């Protein structure tokens, strides 16, 4: 396989293979039954259409094109505010939730005597140190993480599809309920598939890979596990793995969870650094105040410290963390929807025809996002989180550009 294609898959599939995505897929499979399979295809097509829109030839082809597209519509500070709000809270909260899951998995599957949080902190330290290496090494590690997670999941899925006592016709006839689960929640699974690390990569690449993997896995899960149990379980992936292959299945799933956590945290760290660099490092003069090297040495330890504090203060064991993580995912999807809208405006201003597929994908993304926000039982908390994150991020952006402007003036006077 082409190395650039492999890297794009690894970067975009990090969140797809995370424990949180597996929980969403498992619970949704239990609630929606066989209907989850065509819905997964629909969501994959939606993100493919949005990705194709952002690769439109009318849009800039630079590394910072996402920021440029939003900046063109809103101005610099609002664009910087929504960008910071979208990536930083998601990175911190996802790292906290996923590392706790990895710690419990390591303790329960591999070493009972090893402290849960001890492994969480150890993995956090290792992944933070990894971020300090050159990107070439980080990319190789990311490919290894995603390969392990995807490989283990596919092995379990194929084993589950070839065995089981339930015929496919029985699985297809399972009842489903939109009252207990909104199909829009499947957007969360593909939320990270928007980052490829390349300027022009096939828009279908990661959504297609995600659809294939989750098609196989959800079908295998439904083949072995009662839907009610899948819907109510907090670890549906482990329940299914144990049913499929017994204790070896648990061990394979343990590797999947730890590798998927590493892939998700590494991918989100890289994504945040990429997005922040687009804001803060744009010109030669900017590099004197904050360059990519400074960002690489400053940002990962900062995220690690905040994550460690959240782990130590007990948020990791609180239901609030799940609410905050879902809020951060909704904020990310809000950013992505706004990015797609801004791209449509850009194309329209350039007097080029707007592709119908891109228009429909953006429209359905917005409708699904509104459904997620309105139907969520914690919608008040979600609104507070979103407005607070946007407000704080905008203040940070305004302060940064104010300091930057003064610094540039001082440099000009000195020169």
mmCIF file of C-alpha atoms in Angstrom:
data_model
loop_
_atom_site.group_PDB
_atom_site.id
_atom_site.type_symbol
_atom_site.label_atom_id
_atom_site.label_comp_id
_atom_site.label_asym_id
_atom_site.label_seq_id
_atom_site.Cartn_x
_atom_site.Cartn_y
_atom_site.Cartn_z
ATOM 1 C CA UNK A 1 0.000 0.000 0.000
ATOM 2 C CA UNK A 2 1.147 3.559 -0.743
ATOM 3 C CA UNK A 3 2.831 4.942 2.441
ATOM 4 C CA UNK A 4 0.875 8.215 2.230
ATOM 5 C CA UNK A 5 -2.418 6.317 1.969
ATOM 6 C CA UNK A 6 -1.426 4.136 4.922
ATOM 7 C CA UNK A 7 -0.547 7.214 6.970
ATOM 8 C CA UNK A 8 -3.844 8.906 6.091
ATOM 9 C CA UNK A 9 -5.700 5.796 7.217
ATOM 10 C CA UNK A 10 -3.729 5.678 10.477
ATOM 11 C CA UNK A 11 -4.320 9.344 11.295
ATOM 12 C CA UNK A 12 -7.999 9.309 10.393
ATOM 13 C CA UNK A 13 -8.784 5.961 12.041
ATOM 14 C CA UNK A 14 -7.402 6.732 15.494
ATOM 15 C CA UNK A 15 -10.720 7.825 16.993
ATOM 16 C CA UNK A 16 -12.644 5.212 14.979
ATOM 17 C CA UNK A 17 -10.796 2.465 16.873
ATOM 18 C CA UNK A 18 -11.068 4.048 20.320
ATOM 19 C CA UNK A 19 -12.971 2.350 23.181
ATOM 20 C CA UNK A 20 -15.540 5.172 23.123
ATOM 21 C CA UNK A 21 -16.386 4.433 19.477
ATOM 22 C CA UNK A 22 -16.703 0.733 20.292
ATOM 23 C CA UNK A 23 -19.099 1.533 23.160
ATOM 24 C CA UNK A 24 -21.233 3.736 20.898
ATOM 25 C CA UNK A 25 -21.288 1.056 18.194
ATOM 26 C CA UNK A 26 -22.125 -1.738 20.637
ATOM 27 C CA UNK A 27 -24.904 0.140 22.451
ATOM 28 C CA UNK A 28 -26.353 1.371 19.153
ATOM 29 C CA UNK A 29 -26.291 -2.158 17.712
ATOM 30 C CA UNK A 30 -28.275 -3.376 20.698
ATOM 31 C CA UNK A 31 -30.827 -0.571 20.389
ATOM 32 C CA UNK A 32 -31.137 -0.349 16.610
ATOM 33 C CA UNK A 33 -30.546 -3.994 15.723
ATOM 34 C CA UNK A 34 -29.751 -4.848 12.102
ATOM 35 C CA UNK A 35 -30.778 -1.306 11.102
ATOM 36 C CA UNK A 36 -27.427 -0.065 12.356
ATOM 37 C CA UNK A 37 -25.709 -1.498 9.264
ATOM 38 C CA UNK A 38 -27.396 0.711 6.610
ATOM 39 C CA UNK A 39 -27.199 3.646 9.026
ATOM 40 C CA UNK A 40 -23.435 3.168 9.291
ATOM 41 C CA UNK A 41 -23.281 3.252 5.481
ATOM 42 C CA UNK A 42 -25.305 6.486 5.430
ATOM 43 C CA UNK A 43 -23.015 8.184 7.964
ATOM 44 C CA UNK A 44 -19.926 7.034 6.048
ATOM 45 C CA UNK A 45 -21.399 8.521 2.849
ATOM 46 C CA UNK A 46 -22.177 11.756 4.693
ATOM 47 C CA UNK A 47 -18.574 12.206 5.834
ATOM 48 C CA UNK A 48 -17.336 11.197 2.389
ATOM 49 C CA UNK A 49 -19.428 13.969 0.845
ATOM 50 C CA UNK A 50 -18.155 16.523 3.369
ATOM 51 C CA UNK A 51 -14.573 15.410 2.791
ATOM 52 C CA UNK A 52 -15.015 15.746 -0.960
ATOM 53 C CA UNK A 53 -16.359 19.262 -0.411
ATOM 54 C CA UNK A 54 -13.266 20.296 1.553
ATOM 55 C CA UNK A 55 -11.047 18.908 -1.222
ATOM 56 C CA UNK A 56 -12.842 21.036 -3.838
ATOM 57 C CA UNK A 57 -10.448 22.658 -6.306
ATOM 58 C CA UNK A 58 -11.971 26.086 -5.643
ATOM 59 C CA UNK A 59 -10.706 26.005 -2.039
ATOM 60 C CA UNK A 60 -7.123 26.770 -0.952
ATOM 61 C CA UNK A 61 -4.654 23.881 -1.128
ATOM 62 C CA UNK A 62 -2.468 25.062 1.770
ATOM 63 C CA UNK A 63 -1.861 23.275 5.079
ATOM 64 C CA UNK A 64 -3.959 25.906 6.884
ATOM 65 C CA UNK A 65 -6.889 25.785 4.469
ATOM 66 C CA UNK A 66 -9.454 24.897 7.174
ATOM 67 C CA UNK A 67 -8.584 27.989 9.184
ATOM 68 C CA UNK A 68 -8.471 30.126 6.042
ATOM 69 C CA UNK A 69 -11.922 28.956 4.971
ATOM 70 C CA UNK A 70 -13.534 29.864 8.311
ATOM 71 C CA UNK A 71 -11.482 33.062 8.617
ATOM 72 C CA UNK A 72 -12.766 34.194 5.234
ATOM 73 C CA UNK A 73 -16.330 34.057 6.576
ATOM 74 C CA UNK A 74 -16.004 35.177 10.200
ATOM 75 C CA UNK A 75 -12.736 37.046 10.609
ATOM 76 C CA UNK A 76 -9.568 36.026 12.442
ATOM 77 C CA UNK A 77 -10.556 36.010 16.120
ATOM 78 C CA UNK A 78 -13.911 34.151 15.751
ATOM 79 C CA UNK A 79 -12.222 31.602 13.470
ATOM 80 C CA UNK A 80 -9.419 31.106 15.977
ATOM 81 C CA UNK A 81 -11.917 30.862 18.848
ATOM 82 C CA UNK A 82 -14.035 28.106 17.315
ATOM 83 C CA UNK A 83 -10.909 26.218 16.202
ATOM 84 C CA UNK A 84 -9.362 26.225 19.682
ATOM 85 C CA UNK A 85 -12.691 25.307 21.284
ATOM 86 C CA UNK A 86 -13.138 22.383 18.917
ATOM 87 C CA UNK A 87 -9.780 20.664 19.358
ATOM 88 C CA UNK A 88 -8.369 21.359 22.843
ATOM 89 C CA UNK A 89 -11.315 20.287 25.084
ATOM 90 C CA UNK A 90 -11.868 17.168 22.975
ATOM 91 C CA UNK A 91 -8.199 16.176 23.265
ATOM 92 C CA UNK A 92 -8.134 16.620 27.055
ATOM 93 C CA UNK A 93 -11.475 14.946 27.800
ATOM 94 C CA UNK A 94 -10.967 12.085 25.342
ATOM 95 C CA UNK A 95 -7.490 11.402 26.719
ATOM 96 C CA UNK A 96 -8.884 11.311 30.274
ATOM 97 C CA UNK A 97 -11.760 8.949 29.446
ATOM 98 C CA UNK A 98 -9.791 6.635 27.180
ATOM 99 C CA UNK A 99 -6.765 6.321 29.467
ATOM 100 C CA UNK A 100 -9.007 5.280 32.357
ATOM 101 C CA UNK A 101 -10.571 2.608 30.152
ATOM 102 C CA UNK A 102 -7.132 1.402 29.076
ATOM 103 C CA UNK A 103 -6.029 1.225 32.726
ATOM 104 C CA UNK A 104 -9.005 -0.864 33.802
ATOM 105 C CA UNK A 105 -8.610 -3.113 30.757
ATOM 106 C CA UNK A 106 -4.924 -3.746 31.455
ATOM 107 C CA UNK A 107 -5.699 -4.554 35.090
ATOM 108 C CA UNK A 108 -8.631 -6.874 34.399
ATOM 109 C CA UNK A 109 -7.278 -8.668 31.329
ATOM 110 C CA UNK A 110 -3.498 -8.834 31.741
ATOM 111 C CA UNK A 111 -2.147 -7.999 35.229
ATOM 112 C CA UNK A 112 -4.578 -7.992 38.157
ATOM 113 C CA UNK A 113 -1.915 -6.709 40.570
ATOM 114 C CA UNK A 114 -1.053 -3.647 38.481
ATOM 115 C CA UNK A 115 -2.959 -0.506 39.656
ATOM 116 C CA UNK A 116 -5.618 0.734 37.226
ATOM 117 C CA UNK A 117 -4.605 4.365 37.414
ATOM 118 C CA UNK A 118 -0.952 3.414 37.536
ATOM 119 C CA UNK A 119 -1.211 2.078 33.994
ATOM 120 C CA UNK A 120 -3.278 5.117 32.920
ATOM 121 C CA UNK A 121 -0.580 7.508 34.134
ATOM 122 C CA UNK A 122 2.180 5.345 32.654
ATOM 123 C CA UNK A 123 0.506 5.267 29.227
ATOM 124 C CA UNK A 124 -0.127 9.026 29.407
ATOM 125 C CA UNK A 125 3.561 9.621 30.129
ATOM 126 C CA UNK A 126 4.691 7.376 27.251
ATOM 127 C CA UNK A 127 2.300 8.954 24.738
ATOM 128 C CA UNK A 128 3.379 12.440 25.840
ATOM 129 C CA UNK A 129 7.055 11.565 25.410
ATOM 130 C CA UNK A 130 6.220 10.192 21.957
ATOM 131 C CA UNK A 131 4.860 13.627 20.976
ATOM 132 C CA UNK A 132 8.301 15.157 21.601
ATOM 133 C CA UNK A 133 9.892 13.032 18.879
ATOM 134 C CA UNK A 134 9.996 14.098 15.201
ATOM 135 C CA UNK A 135 6.701 13.625 13.365
ATOM 136 C CA UNK A 136 8.184 10.849 11.230
ATOM 137 C CA UNK A 137 8.544 8.661 14.337
ATOM 138 C CA UNK A 138 5.100 9.639 15.636
ATOM 139 C CA UNK A 139 3.567 8.680 12.292
ATOM 140 C CA UNK A 140 5.210 5.251 12.408
ATOM 141 C CA UNK A 141 3.957 4.686 15.936
ATOM 142 C CA UNK A 142 0.462 5.749 14.879
ATOM 143 C CA UNK A 143 0.496 3.231 12.042
ATOM 144 C CA UNK A 144 1.496 0.493 14.514
ATOM 145 C CA UNK A 145 -1.242 1.481 16.989
ATOM 146 C CA UNK A 146 -3.996 1.491 14.362
ATOM 147 C CA UNK A 147 -2.743 -1.720 12.724
ATOM 148 C CA UNK A 148 -2.859 -3.568 16.058
ATOM 149 C CA UNK A 149 -6.297 -2.241 16.946
ATOM 150 C CA UNK A 150 -7.829 -2.791 13.512
ATOM 151 C CA UNK A 151 -6.195 -6.208 13.107
ATOM 152 C CA UNK A 152 -7.463 -7.463 16.464
ATOM 153 C CA UNK A 153 -10.967 -6.168 15.838
ATOM 154 C CA UNK A 154 -11.123 -7.732 12.379
ATOM 155 C CA UNK A 155 -9.917 -11.102 13.734
ATOM 156 C CA UNK A 156 -12.658 -11.069 16.357
ATOM 157 C CA UNK A 157 -15.266 -9.883 13.864
ATOM 158 C CA UNK A 158 -14.470 -12.563 11.294
ATOM 159 C CA UNK A 159 -14.469 -15.223 14.029
ATOM 160 C CA UNK A 160 -17.851 -13.956 15.174
ATOM 161 C CA UNK A 161 -19.340 -13.980 11.696
ATOM 162 C CA UNK A 162 -18.330 -17.562 10.971
ATOM 163 C CA UNK A 163 -19.700 -18.944 14.235
ATOM 164 C CA UNK A 164 -22.690 -18.233 16.409
ATOM 165 C CA UNK A 165 -26.039 -19.923 16.689
ATOM 166 C CA UNK A 166 -28.254 -17.208 15.229
ATOM 167 C CA UNK A 167 -28.967 -17.195 11.483
ATOM 168 C CA UNK A 168 -28.628 -13.931 9.559
ATOM 169 C CA UNK A 169 -32.383 -13.842 8.916
ATOM 170 C CA UNK A 170 -33.058 -13.767 12.668
ATOM 171 C CA UNK A 171 -30.575 -10.932 13.176
ATOM 172 C CA UNK A 172 -32.226 -8.959 10.379
ATOM 173 C CA UNK A 173 -35.649 -9.321 12.026
ATOM 174 C CA UNK A 174 -34.580 -7.920 15.399
ATOM 175 C CA UNK A 175 -36.778 -5.053 16.636
ATOM 176 C CA UNK A 176 -35.348 -1.546 16.820
ATOM 177 C CA UNK A 177 -36.315 1.625 18.642
ATOM 178 C CA UNK A 178 -35.574 5.220 17.668
ATOM 179 C CA UNK A 179 -36.969 6.241 21.035
ATOM 180 C CA UNK A 180 -34.057 4.695 22.943
ATOM 181 C CA UNK A 181 -31.312 5.587 20.459
ATOM 182 C CA UNK A 182 -30.922 8.311 17.877
ATOM 183 C CA UNK A 183 -29.185 7.208 14.666
ATOM 184 C CA UNK A 184 -27.393 10.571 14.783
ATOM 185 C CA UNK A 185 -25.222 9.249 17.630
ATOM 186 C CA UNK A 186 -23.324 7.254 14.979
ATOM 187 C CA UNK A 187 -21.789 10.576 13.905
ATOM 188 C CA UNK A 188 -19.588 10.321 16.999
ATOM 189 C CA UNK A 189 -17.904 7.194 15.631
ATOM 190 C CA UNK A 190 -16.713 8.980 12.493
ATOM 191 C CA UNK A 191 -15.905 12.316 14.177
ATOM 192 C CA UNK A 192 -12.146 11.784 13.904
ATOM 193 C CA UNK A 193 -12.171 10.631 10.294
ATOM 194 C CA UNK A 194 -11.871 14.227 9.085
ATOM 195 C CA UNK A 195 -8.134 14.416 9.812
ATOM 196 C CA UNK A 196 -5.836 12.813 7.250
ATOM 197 C CA UNK A 197 -2.693 14.917 7.604
ATOM 198 C CA UNK A 198 -2.538 15.398 3.826
ATOM 199 C CA UNK A 199 -3.733 18.220 1.616
ATOM 200 C CA UNK A 200 -5.528 16.054 -0.923
ATOM 201 C CA UNK A 201 -6.474 12.558 0.164
ATOM 202 C CA UNK A 202 -9.377 10.469 -1.111
ATOM 203 C CA UNK A 203 -12.434 11.609 0.838
ATOM 204 C CA UNK A 204 -13.867 8.084 0.979
ATOM 205 C CA UNK A 205 -10.735 6.466 2.432
ATOM 206 C CA UNK A 206 -11.296 6.599 6.200
ATOM 207 C CA UNK A 207 -15.142 6.529 6.151
ATOM 208 C CA UNK A 208 -15.016 3.409 3.973
ATOM 209 C CA UNK A 209 -12.500 1.715 6.260
ATOM 210 C CA UNK A 210 -14.602 2.635 9.284
ATOM 211 C CA UNK A 211 -17.766 1.314 7.679
ATOM 212 C CA UNK A 212 -16.179 -2.033 6.764
ATOM 213 C CA UNK A 213 -14.691 -2.555 10.241
ATOM 214 C CA UNK A 214 -17.856 -1.606 12.112
ATOM 215 C CA UNK A 215 -20.101 -3.507 9.700
ATOM 216 C CA UNK A 216 -18.168 -6.670 10.483
ATOM 217 C CA UNK A 217 -17.908 -5.980 14.201
ATOM 218 C CA UNK A 218 -21.544 -5.018 14.847
ATOM 219 C CA UNK A 219 -22.796 -7.959 12.790
ATOM 220 C CA UNK A 220 -20.561 -10.325 14.792
ATOM 221 C CA UNK A 221 -21.714 -8.738 18.066
ATOM 222 C CA UNK A 222 -25.378 -9.175 17.138
ATOM 223 C CA UNK A 223 -24.612 -12.744 16.087
ATOM 224 C CA UNK A 224 -23.387 -13.671 19.574
ATOM 225 C CA UNK A 225 -24.846 -11.262 22.132
ATOM 226 C CA UNK A 226 -28.433 -10.549 23.054
ATOM 227 C CA UNK A 227 -29.411 -7.028 21.845
ATOM 228 C CA UNK A 228 -30.705 -5.995 25.283
ATOM 229 C CA UNK A 229 -27.362 -6.865 26.834
ATOM 230 C CA UNK A 230 -25.457 -4.965 24.138
ATOM 231 C CA UNK A 231 -27.665 -1.924 24.648
ATOM 232 C CA UNK A 232 -27.209 -1.799 28.424
ATOM 233 C CA UNK A 233 -23.561 -2.839 28.772
ATOM 234 C CA UNK A 234 -20.871 -0.250 29.594
ATOM 235 C CA UNK A 235 -18.291 -2.490 27.879
ATOM 236 C CA UNK A 236 -20.235 -4.151 25.037
ATOM 237 C CA UNK A 237 -17.017 -4.804 23.130
ATOM 238 C CA UNK A 238 -15.632 -7.008 25.919
ATOM 239 C CA UNK A 239 -18.938 -8.833 26.299
ATOM 240 C CA UNK A 240 -18.937 -9.661 22.586
ATOM 241 C CA UNK A 241 -15.250 -10.621 22.510
ATOM 242 C CA UNK A 242 -15.710 -13.058 25.416
ATOM 243 C CA UNK A 243 -18.724 -14.646 23.761
ATOM 244 C CA UNK A 244 -16.920 -15.036 20.444
ATOM 245 C CA UNK A 245 -13.549 -16.495 21.495
ATOM 246 C CA UNK A 246 -13.696 -16.906 25.247
ATOM 247 C CA UNK A 247 -10.591 -15.873 27.220
ATOM 248 C CA UNK A 248 -8.404 -15.477 24.091
ATOM 249 C CA UNK A 249 -11.097 -13.116 22.804
ATOM 250 C CA UNK A 250 -10.777 -11.010 25.977
ATOM 251 C CA UNK A 251 -7.016 -10.828 25.518
ATOM 252 C CA UNK A 252 -7.310 -9.811 21.868
ATOM 253 C CA UNK A 253 -9.860 -7.165 22.828
ATOM 254 C CA UNK A 254 -7.508 -5.992 25.590
ATOM 255 C CA UNK A 255 -4.854 -5.347 22.944
ATOM 256 C CA UNK A 256 -7.454 -3.598 20.772
ATOM 257 C CA UNK A 257 -8.492 -1.281 23.635
ATOM 258 C CA UNK A 258 -4.956 -0.306 24.647
ATOM 259 C CA UNK A 259 -3.816 0.130 21.019
ATOM 260 C CA UNK A 260 -7.013 2.004 20.119
ATOM 261 C CA UNK A 261 -6.548 4.324 23.094
ATOM 262 C CA UNK A 262 -2.957 5.011 22.043
ATOM 263 C CA UNK A 263 -4.046 5.660 18.452
ATOM 264 C CA UNK A 264 -6.875 7.984 19.493
ATOM 265 C CA UNK A 265 -4.796 10.036 21.952
ATOM 266 C CA UNK A 266 -1.850 10.287 19.535
ATOM 267 C CA UNK A 267 -4.129 11.248 16.642
ATOM 268 C CA UNK A 268 -5.956 13.913 18.681
ATOM 269 C CA UNK A 269 -2.653 15.352 19.901
ATOM 270 C CA UNK A 270 -1.399 15.618 16.322
ATOM 271 C CA UNK A 271 -4.721 17.060 15.158
ATOM 272 C CA UNK A 272 -4.679 19.742 17.860
ATOM 273 C CA UNK A 273 -1.080 20.676 17.136
ATOM 274 C CA UNK A 274 -1.882 20.898 13.432
ATOM 275 C CA UNK A 275 -4.915 23.122 14.024
ATOM 276 C CA UNK A 276 -3.171 25.384 16.549
ATOM 277 C CA UNK A 277 -0.145 25.769 14.275
ATOM 278 C CA UNK A 278 -2.491 26.969 11.517
ATOM 279 C CA UNK A 279 -3.634 29.761 13.843
ATOM 280 C CA UNK A 280 -0.454 30.779 15.597
ATOM 281 C CA UNK A 281 2.269 29.987 13.038
ATOM 282 C CA UNK A 282 1.409 31.553 9.696
ATOM 283 C CA UNK A 283 4.255 33.877 8.725
ATOM 284 C CA UNK A 284 7.985 34.093 9.195
ATOM 285 C CA UNK A 285 7.501 36.826 11.789
ATOM 286 C CA UNK A 286 5.162 34.597 13.789
ATOM 287 C CA UNK A 287 7.848 32.005 14.273
ATOM 288 C CA UNK A 288 9.820 34.426 16.442
ATOM 289 C CA UNK A 289 7.003 34.392 18.993
ATOM 290 C CA UNK A 290 5.696 30.833 18.661
ATOM 291 C CA UNK A 291 7.074 28.365 16.148
ATOM 292 C CA UNK A 292 6.164 24.774 15.402
ATOM 293 C CA UNK A 293 9.101 23.510 17.486
ATOM 294 C CA UNK A 294 8.026 25.566 20.491
ATOM 295 C CA UNK A 295 4.447 24.317 20.041
ATOM 296 C CA UNK A 296 5.686 20.726 19.913
ATOM 297 C CA UNK A 297 7.581 21.075 23.200
ATOM 298 C CA UNK A 298 4.911 23.132 24.975
ATOM 299 C CA UNK A 299 1.531 21.704 23.966
ATOM 300 C CA UNK A 300 1.840 17.927 24.715
ATOM 301 C CA UNK A 301 3.164 18.432 28.286
ATOM 302 C CA UNK A 302 0.418 21.002 28.929
ATOM 303 C CA UNK A 303 -2.286 18.564 27.774
ATOM 304 C CA UNK A 304 -0.649 15.794 29.822
ATOM 305 C CA UNK A 305 -0.641 17.922 32.997
ATOM 306 C CA UNK A 306 -4.315 18.867 32.604
ATOM 307 C CA UNK A 307 -5.239 15.237 31.867
ATOM 308 C CA UNK A 308 -3.239 14.012 34.881
ATOM 309 C CA UNK A 309 -5.034 16.522 37.119
ATOM 310 C CA UNK A 310 -8.431 15.331 35.859
ATOM 311 C CA UNK A 311 -7.398 11.716 36.454
ATOM 312 C CA UNK A 312 -6.147 12.485 39.961
ATOM 313 C CA UNK A 313 -9.166 14.540 41.039
ATOM 314 C CA UNK A 314 -11.635 11.745 40.344
ATOM 315 C CA UNK A 315 -13.381 13.069 37.240
ATOM 316 C CA UNK A 316 -12.424 9.840 35.497
ATOM 317 C CA UNK A 317 -14.801 7.848 37.666
ATOM 318 C CA UNK A 318 -17.651 10.337 37.460
ATOM 319 C CA UNK A 319 -20.611 10.219 35.091
ATOM 320 C CA UNK A 320 -19.910 13.893 34.392
ATOM 321 C CA UNK A 321 -16.898 12.896 32.284
ATOM 322 C CA UNK A 322 -19.129 11.055 29.810
ATOM 323 C CA UNK A 323 -21.404 14.108 29.522
ATOM 324 C CA UNK A 324 -18.411 16.412 28.975
ATOM 325 C CA UNK A 325 -16.866 14.090 26.391
ATOM 326 C CA UNK A 326 -20.116 13.880 24.417
ATOM 327 C CA UNK A 327 -20.362 17.691 24.654
ATOM 328 C CA UNK A 328 -16.822 18.015 23.273
ATOM 329 C CA UNK A 329 -17.691 15.654 20.410
ATOM 330 C CA UNK A 330 -20.786 17.729 19.601
ATOM 331 C CA UNK A 331 -18.635 20.873 19.657
ATOM 332 C CA UNK A 332 -16.215 19.212 17.239
ATOM 333 C CA UNK A 333 -19.071 18.289 14.909
ATOM 334 C CA UNK A 334 -20.364 21.866 15.225
ATOM 335 C CA UNK A 335 -16.946 23.126 14.121
ATOM 336 C CA UNK A 336 -16.882 20.678 11.219
ATOM 337 C CA UNK A 337 -20.396 21.667 10.132
ATOM 338 C CA UNK A 338 -19.423 25.345 10.245
ATOM 339 C CA UNK A 339 -16.298 24.527 8.228
ATOM 340 C CA UNK A 340 -18.412 22.847 5.544
ATOM 341 C CA UNK A 341 -20.832 25.807 5.468
ATOM 342 C CA UNK A 342 -17.905 28.212 5.124
ATOM 343 C CA UNK A 343 -16.545 26.095 2.267
ATOM 344 C CA UNK A 344 -19.904 26.287 0.474
ATOM 345 C CA UNK A 345 -19.894 30.082 0.850
ATOM 346 C CA UNK A 346 -16.316 30.240 -0.479
ATOM 347 C CA UNK A 347 -17.190 28.142 -3.543
ATOM 348 C CA UNK A 348 -20.298 30.220 -4.176
ATOM 349 C CA UNK A 349 -18.301 33.470 -4.005
ATOM 350 C CA UNK A 350 -15.747 32.063 -6.437
ATOM 351 C CA UNK A 351 -18.621 31.604 -8.901
ATOM 352 C CA UNK A 352 -18.051 27.882 -9.201
ATOM 353 C CA UNK A 353 -20.998 25.442 -9.109
ATOM 354 C CA UNK A 354 -21.670 23.909 -5.703
ATOM 355 C CA UNK A 355 -21.653 20.098 -5.924
ATOM 356 C CA UNK A 356 -25.067 18.640 -5.022
ATOM 357 C CA UNK A 357 -23.487 15.854 -2.970
ATOM 358 C CA UNK A 358 -21.557 18.408 -0.892
ATOM 359 C CA UNK A 359 -24.672 20.493 -0.329
ATOM 360 C CA UNK A 360 -26.757 17.490 0.755
ATOM 361 C CA UNK A 361 -23.994 16.128 2.998
ATOM 362 C CA UNK A 362 -23.662 19.460 4.798
ATOM 363 C CA UNK A 363 -27.429 19.758 5.164
ATOM 364 C CA UNK A 364 -27.811 16.264 6.636
ATOM 365 C CA UNK A 365 -24.819 16.856 8.915
ATOM 366 C CA UNK A 366 -26.487 19.991 10.294
ATOM 367 C CA UNK A 367 -29.836 18.216 10.746
ATOM 368 C CA UNK A 368 -28.154 15.295 12.527
ATOM 369 C CA UNK A 369 -26.180 17.662 14.740
ATOM 370 C CA UNK A 370 -29.345 19.527 15.742
ATOM 371 C CA UNK A 371 -30.994 16.188 16.516
ATOM 372 C CA UNK A 372 -28.097 15.234 18.779
ATOM 373 C CA UNK A 373 -28.279 18.500 20.682
ATOM 374 C CA UNK A 374 -32.058 18.603 21.066
ATOM 375 C CA UNK A 375 -32.619 14.941 21.947
ATOM 376 C CA UNK A 376 -29.781 14.649 24.467
ATOM 377 C CA UNK A 377 -31.054 14.376 28.063
ATOM 378 C CA UNK A 378 -28.123 16.554 29.201
ATOM 379 C CA UNK A 379 -28.722 19.301 26.640
ATOM 380 C CA UNK A 380 -28.532 22.115 29.218
ATOM 381 C CA UNK A 381 -25.060 20.974 30.288
ATOM 382 C CA UNK A 382 -24.070 20.627 26.634
ATOM 383 C CA UNK A 383 -25.169 24.193 25.821
ATOM 384 C CA UNK A 384 -23.296 25.559 28.848
ATOM 385 C CA UNK A 385 -20.169 23.624 27.858
ATOM 386 C CA UNK A 386 -20.282 24.772 24.225
ATOM 387 C CA UNK A 387 -20.850 28.461 24.979
ATOM 388 C CA UNK A 388 -18.240 28.433 27.756
ATOM 389 C CA UNK A 389 -15.640 26.768 25.531
ATOM 390 C CA UNK A 390 -16.324 29.172 22.665
ATOM 391 C CA UNK A 391 -16.205 32.184 24.992
ATOM 392 C CA UNK A 392 -12.968 31.206 26.737
ATOM 393 C CA UNK A 393 -11.299 30.244 23.445
ATOM 394 C CA UNK A 394 -12.286 33.552 21.837
ATOM 395 C CA UNK A 395 -10.808 35.462 24.795
ATOM 396 C CA UNK A 396 -7.571 33.455 24.466
ATOM 397 C CA UNK A 397 -7.471 34.146 20.713
ATOM 398 C CA UNK A 398 -8.128 37.872 21.184
ATOM 399 C CA UNK A 399 -5.422 38.075 23.860
ATOM 400 C CA UNK A 400 -2.951 36.198 21.684
ATOM 401 C CA UNK A 401 -3.426 38.386 18.618
ATOM 402 C CA UNK A 402 -3.258 41.507 20.774
ATOM 403 C CA UNK A 403 0.084 40.417 22.264
ATOM 404 C CA UNK A 404 1.299 39.357 18.839
ATOM 405 C CA UNK A 405 0.407 42.730 17.345
ATOM 406 C CA UNK A 406 2.289 44.595 20.080
ATOM 407 C CA UNK A 407 5.308 42.315 19.678
ATOM 408 C CA UNK A 408 5.423 42.927 15.930
ATOM 409 C CA UNK A 409 5.255 46.693 16.486
ATOM 410 C CA UNK A 410 8.112 46.524 18.986
ATOM 411 C CA UNK A 411 10.168 44.505 16.505
ATOM 412 C CA UNK A 412 9.502 47.053 13.761
ATOM 413 C CA UNK A 413 10.534 49.950 16.063
ATOM 414 C CA UNK A 414 13.707 48.099 17.084
ATOM 415 C CA UNK A 415 14.542 47.374 13.446
#
